[in-house]
Tab-separated table of C-alpha atoms in Angstrom:
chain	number	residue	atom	x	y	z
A	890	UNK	CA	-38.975	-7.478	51.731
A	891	UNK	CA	-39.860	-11.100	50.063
A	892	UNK	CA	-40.982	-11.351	46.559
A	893	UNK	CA	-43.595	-13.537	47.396
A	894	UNK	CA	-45.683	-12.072	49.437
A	895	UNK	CA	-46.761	-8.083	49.478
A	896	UNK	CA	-47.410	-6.303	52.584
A	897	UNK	CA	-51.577	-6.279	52.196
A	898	UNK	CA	-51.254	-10.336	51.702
A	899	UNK	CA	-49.092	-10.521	54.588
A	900	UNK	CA	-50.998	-8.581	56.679
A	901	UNK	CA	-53.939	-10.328	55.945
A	902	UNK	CA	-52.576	-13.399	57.070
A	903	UNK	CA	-51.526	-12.175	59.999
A	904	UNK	CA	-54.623	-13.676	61.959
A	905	UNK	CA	-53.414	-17.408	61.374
A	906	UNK	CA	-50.105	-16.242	61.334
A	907	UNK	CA	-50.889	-16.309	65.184
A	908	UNK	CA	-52.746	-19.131	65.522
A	909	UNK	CA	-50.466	-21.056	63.655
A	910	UNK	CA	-52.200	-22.927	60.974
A	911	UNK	CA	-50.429	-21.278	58.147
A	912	UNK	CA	-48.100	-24.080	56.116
A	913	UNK	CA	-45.034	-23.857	56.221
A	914	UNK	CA	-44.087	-21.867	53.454
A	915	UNK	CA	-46.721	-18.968	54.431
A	916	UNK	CA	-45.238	-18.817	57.568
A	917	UNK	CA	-41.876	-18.930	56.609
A	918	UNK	CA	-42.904	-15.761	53.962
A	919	UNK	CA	-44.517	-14.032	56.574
A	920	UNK	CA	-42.068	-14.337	59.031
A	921	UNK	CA	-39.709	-12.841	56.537
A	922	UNK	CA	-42.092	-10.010	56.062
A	923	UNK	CA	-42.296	-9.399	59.770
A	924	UNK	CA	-38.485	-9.088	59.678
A	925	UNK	CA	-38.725	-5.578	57.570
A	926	UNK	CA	-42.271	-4.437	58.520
A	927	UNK	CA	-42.641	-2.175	61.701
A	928	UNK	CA	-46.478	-2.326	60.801
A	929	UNK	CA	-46.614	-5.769	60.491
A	930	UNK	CA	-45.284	-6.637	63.850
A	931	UNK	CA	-47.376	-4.236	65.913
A	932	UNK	CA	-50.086	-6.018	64.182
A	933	UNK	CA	-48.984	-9.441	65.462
A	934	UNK	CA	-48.483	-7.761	69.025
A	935	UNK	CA	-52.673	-6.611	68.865
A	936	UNK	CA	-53.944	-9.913	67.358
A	937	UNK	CA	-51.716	-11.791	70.563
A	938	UNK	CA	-53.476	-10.035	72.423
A	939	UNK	CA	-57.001	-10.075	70.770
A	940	UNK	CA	-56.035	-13.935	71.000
A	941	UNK	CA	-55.646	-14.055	74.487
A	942	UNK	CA	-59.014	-11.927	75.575
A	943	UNK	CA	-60.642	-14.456	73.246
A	944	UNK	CA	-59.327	-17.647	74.690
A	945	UNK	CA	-59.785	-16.478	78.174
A	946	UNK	CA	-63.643	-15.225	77.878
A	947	UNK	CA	-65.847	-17.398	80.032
A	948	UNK	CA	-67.347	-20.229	78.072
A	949	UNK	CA	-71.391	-20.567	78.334
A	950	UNK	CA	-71.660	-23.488	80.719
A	951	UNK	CA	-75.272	-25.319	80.077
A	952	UNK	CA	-76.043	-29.113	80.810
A	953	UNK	CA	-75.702	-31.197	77.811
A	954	UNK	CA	-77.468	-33.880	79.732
A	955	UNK	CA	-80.877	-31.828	79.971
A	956	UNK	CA	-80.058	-30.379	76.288
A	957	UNK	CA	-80.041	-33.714	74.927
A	958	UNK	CA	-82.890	-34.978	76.887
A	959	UNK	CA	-84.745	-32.299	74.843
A	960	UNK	CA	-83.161	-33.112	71.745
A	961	UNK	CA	-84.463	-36.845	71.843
A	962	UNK	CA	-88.250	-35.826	73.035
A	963	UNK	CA	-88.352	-33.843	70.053
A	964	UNK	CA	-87.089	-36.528	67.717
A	965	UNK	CA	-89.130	-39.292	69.368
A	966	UNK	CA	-92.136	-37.104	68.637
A	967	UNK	CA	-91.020	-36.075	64.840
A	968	UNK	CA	-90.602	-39.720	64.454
A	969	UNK	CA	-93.420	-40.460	66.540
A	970	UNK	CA	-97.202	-41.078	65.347
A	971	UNK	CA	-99.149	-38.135	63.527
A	972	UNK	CA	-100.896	-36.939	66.648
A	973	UNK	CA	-98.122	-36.432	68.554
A	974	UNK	CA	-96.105	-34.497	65.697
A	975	UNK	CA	-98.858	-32.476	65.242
A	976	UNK	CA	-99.646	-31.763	69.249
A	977	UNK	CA	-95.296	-30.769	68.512
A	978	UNK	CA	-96.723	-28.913	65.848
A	979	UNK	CA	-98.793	-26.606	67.839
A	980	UNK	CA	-96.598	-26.154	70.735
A	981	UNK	CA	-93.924	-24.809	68.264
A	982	UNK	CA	-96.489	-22.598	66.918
A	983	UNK	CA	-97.632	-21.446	69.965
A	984	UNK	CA	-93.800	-20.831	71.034
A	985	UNK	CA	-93.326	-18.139	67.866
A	986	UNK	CA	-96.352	-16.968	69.092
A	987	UNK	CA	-95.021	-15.288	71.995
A	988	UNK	CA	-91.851	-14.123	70.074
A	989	UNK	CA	-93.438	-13.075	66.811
A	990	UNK	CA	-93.836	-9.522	65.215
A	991	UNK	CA	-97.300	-8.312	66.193
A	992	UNK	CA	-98.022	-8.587	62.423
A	993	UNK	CA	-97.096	-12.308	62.407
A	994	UNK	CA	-99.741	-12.960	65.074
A	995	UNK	CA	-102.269	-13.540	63.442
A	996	UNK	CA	-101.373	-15.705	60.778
A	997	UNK	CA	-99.810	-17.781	63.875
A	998	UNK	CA	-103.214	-17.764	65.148
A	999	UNK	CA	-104.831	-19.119	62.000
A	1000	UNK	CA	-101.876	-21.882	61.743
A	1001	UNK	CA	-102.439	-22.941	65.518
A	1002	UNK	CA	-106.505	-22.931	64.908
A	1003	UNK	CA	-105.822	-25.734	61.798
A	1004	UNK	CA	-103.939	-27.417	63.710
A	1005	UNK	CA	-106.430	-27.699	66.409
A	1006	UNK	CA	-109.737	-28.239	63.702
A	1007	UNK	CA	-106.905	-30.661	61.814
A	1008	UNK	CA	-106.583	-32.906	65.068
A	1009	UNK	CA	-110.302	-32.388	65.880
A	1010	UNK	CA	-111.049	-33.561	62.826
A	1011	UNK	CA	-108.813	-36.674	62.980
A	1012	UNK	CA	-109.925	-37.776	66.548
A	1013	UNK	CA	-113.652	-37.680	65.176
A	1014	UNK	CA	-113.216	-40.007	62.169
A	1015	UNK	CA	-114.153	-43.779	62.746
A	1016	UNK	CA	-111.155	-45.969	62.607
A	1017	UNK	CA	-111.853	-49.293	60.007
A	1018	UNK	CA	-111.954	-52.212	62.273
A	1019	UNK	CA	-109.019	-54.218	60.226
A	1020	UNK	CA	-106.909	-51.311	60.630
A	1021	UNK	CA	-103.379	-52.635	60.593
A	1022	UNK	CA	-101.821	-52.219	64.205
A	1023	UNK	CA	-98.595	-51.132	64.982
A	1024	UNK	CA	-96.269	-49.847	67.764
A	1025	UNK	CA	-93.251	-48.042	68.234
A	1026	UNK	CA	-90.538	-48.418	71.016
A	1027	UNK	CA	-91.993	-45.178	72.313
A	1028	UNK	CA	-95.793	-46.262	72.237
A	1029	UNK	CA	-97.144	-46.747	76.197
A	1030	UNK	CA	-98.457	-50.251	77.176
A	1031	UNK	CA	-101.719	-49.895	76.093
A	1032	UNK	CA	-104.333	-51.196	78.568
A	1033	UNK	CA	-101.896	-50.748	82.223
A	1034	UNK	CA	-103.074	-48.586	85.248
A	1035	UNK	CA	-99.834	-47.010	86.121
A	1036	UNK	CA	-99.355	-47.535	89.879
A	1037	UNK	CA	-99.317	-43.676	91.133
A	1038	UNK	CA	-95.932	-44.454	93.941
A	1039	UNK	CA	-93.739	-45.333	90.912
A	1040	UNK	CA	-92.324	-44.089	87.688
A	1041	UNK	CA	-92.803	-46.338	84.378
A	1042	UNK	CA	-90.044	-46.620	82.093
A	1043	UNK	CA	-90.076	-49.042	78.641
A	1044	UNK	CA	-87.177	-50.886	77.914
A	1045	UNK	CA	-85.740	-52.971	75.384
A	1046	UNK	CA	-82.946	-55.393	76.200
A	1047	UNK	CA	-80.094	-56.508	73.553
A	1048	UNK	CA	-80.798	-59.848	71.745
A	1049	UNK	CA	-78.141	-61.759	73.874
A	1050	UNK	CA	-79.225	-60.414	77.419
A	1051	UNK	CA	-80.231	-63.281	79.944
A	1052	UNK	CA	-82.999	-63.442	81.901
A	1053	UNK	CA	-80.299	-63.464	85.259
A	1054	UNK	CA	-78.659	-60.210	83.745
A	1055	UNK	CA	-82.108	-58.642	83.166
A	1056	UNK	CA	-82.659	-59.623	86.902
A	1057	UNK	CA	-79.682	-58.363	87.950
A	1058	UNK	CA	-80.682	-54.540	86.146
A	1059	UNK	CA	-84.285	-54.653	87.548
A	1060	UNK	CA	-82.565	-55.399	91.167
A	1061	UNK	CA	-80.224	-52.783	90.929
A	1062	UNK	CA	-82.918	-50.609	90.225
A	1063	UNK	CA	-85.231	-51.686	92.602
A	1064	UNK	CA	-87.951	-51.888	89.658
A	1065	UNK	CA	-90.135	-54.642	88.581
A	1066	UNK	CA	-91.851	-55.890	84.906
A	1067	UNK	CA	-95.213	-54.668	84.488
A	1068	UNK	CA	-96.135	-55.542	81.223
A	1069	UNK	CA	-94.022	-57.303	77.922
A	1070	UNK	CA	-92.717	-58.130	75.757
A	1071	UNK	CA	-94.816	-56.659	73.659
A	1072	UNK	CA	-94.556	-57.413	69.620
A	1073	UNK	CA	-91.420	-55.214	69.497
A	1074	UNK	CA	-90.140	-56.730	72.257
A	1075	UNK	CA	-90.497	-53.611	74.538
A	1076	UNK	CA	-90.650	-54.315	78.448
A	1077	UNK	CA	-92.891	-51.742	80.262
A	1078	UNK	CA	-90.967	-51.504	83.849
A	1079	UNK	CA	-92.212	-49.482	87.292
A	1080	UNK	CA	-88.853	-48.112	89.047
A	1081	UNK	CA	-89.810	-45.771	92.447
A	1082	UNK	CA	-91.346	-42.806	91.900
A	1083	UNK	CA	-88.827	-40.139	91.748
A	1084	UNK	CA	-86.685	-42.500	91.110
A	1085	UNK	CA	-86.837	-42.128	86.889
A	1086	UNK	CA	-84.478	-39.998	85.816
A	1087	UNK	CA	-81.722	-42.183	87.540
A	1088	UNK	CA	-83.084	-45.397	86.714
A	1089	UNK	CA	-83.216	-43.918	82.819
A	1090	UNK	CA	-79.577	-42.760	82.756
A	1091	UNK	CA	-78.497	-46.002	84.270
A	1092	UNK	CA	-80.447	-47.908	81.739
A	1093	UNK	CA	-79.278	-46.068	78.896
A	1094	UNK	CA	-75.485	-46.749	80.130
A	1095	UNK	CA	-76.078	-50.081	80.554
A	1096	UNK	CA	-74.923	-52.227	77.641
A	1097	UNK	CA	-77.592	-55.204	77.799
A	1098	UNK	CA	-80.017	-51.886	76.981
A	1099	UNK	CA	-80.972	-51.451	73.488
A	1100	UNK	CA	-83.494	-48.767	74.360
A	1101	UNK	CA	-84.519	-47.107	77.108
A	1102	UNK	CA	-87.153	-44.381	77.540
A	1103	UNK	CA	-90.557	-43.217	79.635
A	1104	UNK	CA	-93.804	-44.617	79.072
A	1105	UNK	CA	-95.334	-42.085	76.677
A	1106	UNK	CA	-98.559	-41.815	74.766
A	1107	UNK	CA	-100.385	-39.298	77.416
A	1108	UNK	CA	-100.419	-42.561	79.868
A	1109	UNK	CA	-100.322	-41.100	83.640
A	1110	UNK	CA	-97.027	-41.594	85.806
B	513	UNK	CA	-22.841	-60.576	64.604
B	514	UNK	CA	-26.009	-59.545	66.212
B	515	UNK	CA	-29.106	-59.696	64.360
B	516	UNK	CA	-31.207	-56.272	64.022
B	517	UNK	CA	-34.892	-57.792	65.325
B	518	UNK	CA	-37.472	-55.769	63.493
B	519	UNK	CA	-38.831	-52.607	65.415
B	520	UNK	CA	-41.292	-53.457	67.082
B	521	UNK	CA	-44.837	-52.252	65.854
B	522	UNK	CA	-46.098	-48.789	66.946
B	523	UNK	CA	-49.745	-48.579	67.950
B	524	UNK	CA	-51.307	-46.246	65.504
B	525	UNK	CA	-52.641	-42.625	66.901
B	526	UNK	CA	-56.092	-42.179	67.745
B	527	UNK	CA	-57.218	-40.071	65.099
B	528	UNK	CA	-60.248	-37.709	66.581
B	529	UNK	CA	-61.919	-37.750	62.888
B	530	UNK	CA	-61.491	-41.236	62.427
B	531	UNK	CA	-63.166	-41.883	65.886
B	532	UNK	CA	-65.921	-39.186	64.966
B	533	UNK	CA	-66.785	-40.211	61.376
B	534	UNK	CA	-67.344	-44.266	62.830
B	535	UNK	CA	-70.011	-42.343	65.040
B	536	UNK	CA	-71.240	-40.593	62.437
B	537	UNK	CA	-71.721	-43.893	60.410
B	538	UNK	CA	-73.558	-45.550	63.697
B	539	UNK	CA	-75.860	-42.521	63.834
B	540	UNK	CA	-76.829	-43.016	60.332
B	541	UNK	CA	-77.538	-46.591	61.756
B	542	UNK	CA	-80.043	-44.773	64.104
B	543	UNK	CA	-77.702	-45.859	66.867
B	544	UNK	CA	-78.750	-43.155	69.798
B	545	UNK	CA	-75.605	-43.944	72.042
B	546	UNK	CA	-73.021	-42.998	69.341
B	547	UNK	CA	-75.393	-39.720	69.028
B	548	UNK	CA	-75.376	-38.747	72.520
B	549	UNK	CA	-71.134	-39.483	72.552
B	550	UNK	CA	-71.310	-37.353	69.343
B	551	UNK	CA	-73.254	-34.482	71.185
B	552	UNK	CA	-71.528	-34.734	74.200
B	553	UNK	CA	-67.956	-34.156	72.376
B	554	UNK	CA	-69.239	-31.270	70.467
B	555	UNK	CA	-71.927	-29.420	72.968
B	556	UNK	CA	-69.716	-27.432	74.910
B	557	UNK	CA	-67.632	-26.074	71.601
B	558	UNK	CA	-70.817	-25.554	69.836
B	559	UNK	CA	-72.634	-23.811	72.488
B	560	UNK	CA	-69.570	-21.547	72.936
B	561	UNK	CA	-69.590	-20.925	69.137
B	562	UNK	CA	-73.003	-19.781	68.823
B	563	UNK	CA	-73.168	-17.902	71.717
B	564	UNK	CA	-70.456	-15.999	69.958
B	565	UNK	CA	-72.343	-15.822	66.698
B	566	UNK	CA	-75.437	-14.876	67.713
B	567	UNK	CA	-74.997	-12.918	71.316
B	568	UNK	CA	-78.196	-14.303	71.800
B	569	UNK	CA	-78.541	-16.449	75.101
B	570	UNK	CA	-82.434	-17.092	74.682
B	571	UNK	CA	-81.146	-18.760	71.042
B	572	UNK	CA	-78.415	-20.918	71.736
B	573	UNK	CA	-79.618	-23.879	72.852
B	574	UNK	CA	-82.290	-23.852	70.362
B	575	UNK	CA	-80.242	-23.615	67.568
B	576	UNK	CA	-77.699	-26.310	68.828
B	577	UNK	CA	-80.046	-28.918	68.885
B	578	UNK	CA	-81.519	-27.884	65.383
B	579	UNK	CA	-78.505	-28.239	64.534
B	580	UNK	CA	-77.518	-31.868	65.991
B	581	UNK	CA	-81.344	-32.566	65.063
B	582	UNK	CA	-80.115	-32.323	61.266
B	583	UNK	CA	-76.401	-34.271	62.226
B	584	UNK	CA	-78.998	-37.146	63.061
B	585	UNK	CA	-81.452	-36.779	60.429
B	586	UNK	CA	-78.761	-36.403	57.503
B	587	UNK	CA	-75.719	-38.876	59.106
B	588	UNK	CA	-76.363	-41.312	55.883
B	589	UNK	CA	-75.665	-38.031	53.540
B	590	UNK	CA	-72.065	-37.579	55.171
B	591	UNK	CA	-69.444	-39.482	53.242
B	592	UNK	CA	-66.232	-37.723	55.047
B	593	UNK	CA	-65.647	-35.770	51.958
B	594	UNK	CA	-64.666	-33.241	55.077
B	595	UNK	CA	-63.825	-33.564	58.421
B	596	UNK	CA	-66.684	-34.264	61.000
B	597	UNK	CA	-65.968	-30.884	62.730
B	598	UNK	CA	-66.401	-29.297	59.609
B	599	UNK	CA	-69.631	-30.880	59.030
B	600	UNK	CA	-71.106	-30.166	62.388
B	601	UNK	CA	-70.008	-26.971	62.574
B	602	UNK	CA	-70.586	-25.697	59.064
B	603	UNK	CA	-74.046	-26.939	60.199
B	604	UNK	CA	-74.893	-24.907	63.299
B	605	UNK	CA	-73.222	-21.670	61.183
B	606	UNK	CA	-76.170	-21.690	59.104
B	607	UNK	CA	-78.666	-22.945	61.957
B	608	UNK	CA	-77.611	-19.931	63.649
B	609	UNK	CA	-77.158	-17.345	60.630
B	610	UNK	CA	-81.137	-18.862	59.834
B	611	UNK	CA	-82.053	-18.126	63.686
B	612	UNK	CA	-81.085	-14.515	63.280
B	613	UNK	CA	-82.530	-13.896	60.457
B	614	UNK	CA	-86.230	-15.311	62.091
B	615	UNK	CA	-85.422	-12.938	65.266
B	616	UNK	CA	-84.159	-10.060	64.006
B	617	UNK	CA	-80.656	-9.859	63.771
B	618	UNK	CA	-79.422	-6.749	65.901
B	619	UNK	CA	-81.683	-7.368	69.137
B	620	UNK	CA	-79.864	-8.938	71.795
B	621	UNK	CA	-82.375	-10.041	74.618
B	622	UNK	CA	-80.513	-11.150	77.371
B	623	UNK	CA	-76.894	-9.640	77.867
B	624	UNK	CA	-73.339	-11.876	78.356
B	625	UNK	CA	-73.501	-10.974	82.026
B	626	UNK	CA	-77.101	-12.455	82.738
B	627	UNK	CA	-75.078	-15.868	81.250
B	628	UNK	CA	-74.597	-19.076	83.334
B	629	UNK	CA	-70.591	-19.206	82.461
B	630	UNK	CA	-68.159	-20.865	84.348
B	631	UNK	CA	-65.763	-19.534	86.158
B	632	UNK	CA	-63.436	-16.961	84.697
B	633	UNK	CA	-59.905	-18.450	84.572
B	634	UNK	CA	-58.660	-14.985	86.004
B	635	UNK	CA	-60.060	-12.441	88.728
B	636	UNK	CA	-57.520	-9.805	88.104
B	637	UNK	CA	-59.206	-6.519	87.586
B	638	UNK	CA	-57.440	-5.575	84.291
B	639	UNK	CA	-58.685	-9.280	82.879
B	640	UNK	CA	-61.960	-8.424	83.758
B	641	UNK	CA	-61.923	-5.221	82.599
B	642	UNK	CA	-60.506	-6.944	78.939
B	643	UNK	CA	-63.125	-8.813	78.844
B	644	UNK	CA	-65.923	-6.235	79.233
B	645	UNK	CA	-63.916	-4.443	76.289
B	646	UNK	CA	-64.085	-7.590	74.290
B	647	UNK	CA	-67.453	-8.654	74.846
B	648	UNK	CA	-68.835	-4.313	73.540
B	649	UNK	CA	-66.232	-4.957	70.308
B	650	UNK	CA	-67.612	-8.163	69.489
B	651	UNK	CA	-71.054	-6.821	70.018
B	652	UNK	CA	-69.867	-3.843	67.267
B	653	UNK	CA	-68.997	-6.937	64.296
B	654	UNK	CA	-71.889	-9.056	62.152
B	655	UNK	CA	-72.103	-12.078	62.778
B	656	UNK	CA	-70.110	-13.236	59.941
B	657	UNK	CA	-67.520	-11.209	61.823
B	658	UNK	CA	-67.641	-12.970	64.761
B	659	UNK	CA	-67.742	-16.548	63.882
B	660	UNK	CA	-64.183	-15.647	61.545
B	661	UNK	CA	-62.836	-14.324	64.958
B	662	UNK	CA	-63.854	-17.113	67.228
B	663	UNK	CA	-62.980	-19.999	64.560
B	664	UNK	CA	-59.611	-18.190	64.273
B	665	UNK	CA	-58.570	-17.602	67.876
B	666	UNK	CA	-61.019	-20.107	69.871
B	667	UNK	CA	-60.878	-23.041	67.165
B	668	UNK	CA	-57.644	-22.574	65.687
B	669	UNK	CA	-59.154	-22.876	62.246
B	670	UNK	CA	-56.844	-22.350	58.939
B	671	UNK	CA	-58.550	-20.352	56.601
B	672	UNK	CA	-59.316	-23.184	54.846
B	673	UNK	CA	-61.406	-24.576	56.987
B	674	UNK	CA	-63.354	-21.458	58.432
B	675	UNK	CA	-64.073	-20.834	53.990
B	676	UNK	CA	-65.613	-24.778	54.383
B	677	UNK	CA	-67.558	-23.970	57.343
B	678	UNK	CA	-68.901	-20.460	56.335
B	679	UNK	CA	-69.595	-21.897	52.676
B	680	UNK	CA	-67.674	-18.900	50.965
B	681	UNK	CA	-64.474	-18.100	49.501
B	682	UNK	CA	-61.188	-17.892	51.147
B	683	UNK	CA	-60.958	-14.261	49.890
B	684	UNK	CA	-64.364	-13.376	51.991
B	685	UNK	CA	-62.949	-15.082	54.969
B	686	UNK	CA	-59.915	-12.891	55.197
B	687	UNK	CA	-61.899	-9.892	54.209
B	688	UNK	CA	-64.079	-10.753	56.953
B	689	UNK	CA	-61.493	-10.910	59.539
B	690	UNK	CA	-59.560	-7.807	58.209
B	691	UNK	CA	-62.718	-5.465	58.720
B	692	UNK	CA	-63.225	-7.204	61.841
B	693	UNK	CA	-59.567	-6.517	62.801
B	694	UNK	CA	-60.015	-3.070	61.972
B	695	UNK	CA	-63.244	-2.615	64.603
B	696	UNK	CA	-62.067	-4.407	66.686
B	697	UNK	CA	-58.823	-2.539	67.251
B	698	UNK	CA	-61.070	0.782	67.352
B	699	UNK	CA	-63.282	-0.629	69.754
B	700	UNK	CA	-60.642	-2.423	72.067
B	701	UNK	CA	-57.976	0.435	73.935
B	702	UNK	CA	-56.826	-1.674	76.067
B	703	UNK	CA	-55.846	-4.676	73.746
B	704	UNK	CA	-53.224	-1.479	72.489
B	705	UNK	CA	-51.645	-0.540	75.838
B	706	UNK	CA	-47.910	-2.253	75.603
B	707	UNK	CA	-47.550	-5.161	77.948
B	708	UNK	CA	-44.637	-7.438	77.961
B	709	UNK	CA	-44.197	-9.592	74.864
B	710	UNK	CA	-44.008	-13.484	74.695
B	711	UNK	CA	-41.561	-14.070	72.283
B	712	UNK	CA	-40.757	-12.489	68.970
B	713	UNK	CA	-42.659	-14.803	67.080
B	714	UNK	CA	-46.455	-16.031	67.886
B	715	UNK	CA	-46.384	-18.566	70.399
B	716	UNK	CA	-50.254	-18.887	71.256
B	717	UNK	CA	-51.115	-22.499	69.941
């Protein structure tokens, strides 16, 4: 036996002793344990094994495309204006709702009914008329009627895009400009209905796209 | 007498950090396209990881995008002091470690076989049958358990790195996977019945 290493150390290394990310010198000691110890080696025979079932177990197959999709909805609204983050707000409270201990219910219940008197509350109080305006990339068109047959999507090109490469995008997708540019330069586009989910991905792949995204702000498709 | 021309230049190796930490850097840019490449290279692996954390199928996806919802909120705090993997993962370990506390650690709603998995690489009866084995011993181990076990044998992790990821020391990690060793080989006959041997030394990786 080695002078370096005792039996408990080497057997505790056994572990990456089989998946090989020991340095050299470990391995090398533990190799030279494994050379005396019966124990040892029956160990390495099990955790080969335990290797194996664990490699070959099923992975959980999910679609990143529809978990991102998710992911970027719930950013857009966290970055998004207050009402939206708190309309967010109560649909995550009214998620734990269904999961919660009965005990927890109730204070969900109280949380949800703020929320609620919070945005009442908000919607009822007059606006100052030189209320600085803004918009985000995410903010709807304000004053469109969507056309019900199609799908409206906001866009906003890269600085160097020309107008024939723009032309050339819309075409592909069979869309046409609706509204824009508005004061952050966002295009608001009708592609097909049905048609919105493609015309997004192909958007988003498309390198004369700085941002791509639906028409939000509770505006009708 | 002929003159040795210099050897020609080799292109360097892509290096998978390298490539990862320059999206990293565009995400704390707010740049969305080197976020979804970012979550695309690490949603499979991550799903896969917390599933085996948490057992929990209802949780998984949730707590994968809390935890890529932080990788984009916090992308300016990352200064590759670690590897990216390290990062992301060292992330989602406490997303999910957080998620079972909120739930209640030991219920597990919806079972591995209710699972959308892909297809298992073999039918054979006594594979099968290993895996059912597998799946009841990892259900016996904490979760802390489970994540040493799957960064060990699924990742490949050194101990190092599993201590990074886990935020504890070394000495915990290797206690971890010793107890879990020890259940494991309690809980798992058939991982004990002799079959032939590869080799006399590991040959797995």
């Amino acid at each position: 036996m080695n002078d370096t290493l005792t039996h408990k150390e080497a057997f505790e290394l056994l572990p990456w002793y089989v998946n090989r990310s020991l340095d050299e010198d470990e391995r090398r000691d533990v190799r030279e344990h494994l050379s005396t110890c019966l124990v040892c080696r029956r160990e390495v025979t099990f955790l080969e094994r335990l290797d194996r079932a664990v490699v070959a177990s099923p992975d959980v197959d999910f679609s990143p495309k529809r978990s991102f999709s998710g992911l970027m909805e719930q950013i857009e609204v966290s970055e998004g204006p207050l009402a939206r983050r708190m309309h967010a707000s109560l649909l995550t409270g009214l998620r734990s709702l269904r999961t919660a201990h009965p005990l927890l219910r109730g204070a969900l219940v109280v949380q949800a009914a703020m929320i609620l008197l919070a945005a009442f509350l908000l919607l009822r109080m007059p606006l100052p008329d030189s209320a600085p305006s803004f918009e985000t990339l995410t903010d709807a068109p304000a004053a469109l009627t969507p056309d019900p047959a199609s799908a409206r999507l906001r866009v906003v090109f890269v600085d160097g895009a020309s107008m024939s490469e723009v032309q050339a995008l819309l075409q592909l997708l069979d869309a046409r400009v609706v509204d824009g540019p508005s004061s952050v330069g966002a295009f608001a586009i009708d592609v097909p209905a049905g048609k919105g989910a493609d015309a997004l991905e192909e958007l988003r792949a498309n390198g004369r796209v700085r941002f791509a995204g639906p028409a939000l702000a509770g505006e009708p498709q | 007498m002929k003159e040795l021309l210099p050897p020609a230049p080799t292109p360097a190796p892509l290096d998978a950090n390298a490539i990862e930490h320059d999206l990293v850097r565009q995400i704390a840019a707010k740049d969305r396209r080197a976020f979804e490449a970012l979550y695309r290279a690490y949603y499979r692996r991550l799903m896969r990881f917390l599933f085996r954390i948490t057992r929990r199928a209802d949780l998984v996806e949730e707590v994968l995008n809390d935890a890529m919802l932080v990788v984009w909120q916090k992308a300016d705090s990352f200064h590759g002091d670690s590897r990216v993997s390290t990062w992301v993962f060292g992330i989602a370990y406490r997303k999910a470690l957080k998620a079972l506390e909120r739930a209640g650690r030991s219920r597990v709603l919806v079972g591995e076989e209710e699972l959308p998995t892909l297809a298992a690489p073999e039918n054979e009866v006594e594979e099968i049958e290993l895996q059912d084995w597998l799946s009841n011993g990892l259900d016996g181990l904490s979760p802390e358990q489970r994540m040493v076990v799957e960064s060990v044998y699924y990742l490949g992790l050194s101990y190092n790195d599993i201590a990074e990821i886990a935020g504890c020391p070394i000495g915990t990690v290797k206690t971890r996977m010793f107890h879990a060793r020890r259940r494991l080989k309690v809980l798992l006959p058939p991982l004990l019945v002799t079959r032939p041997k590869r080799g006399n030394e590991a040959s797995t990786k």
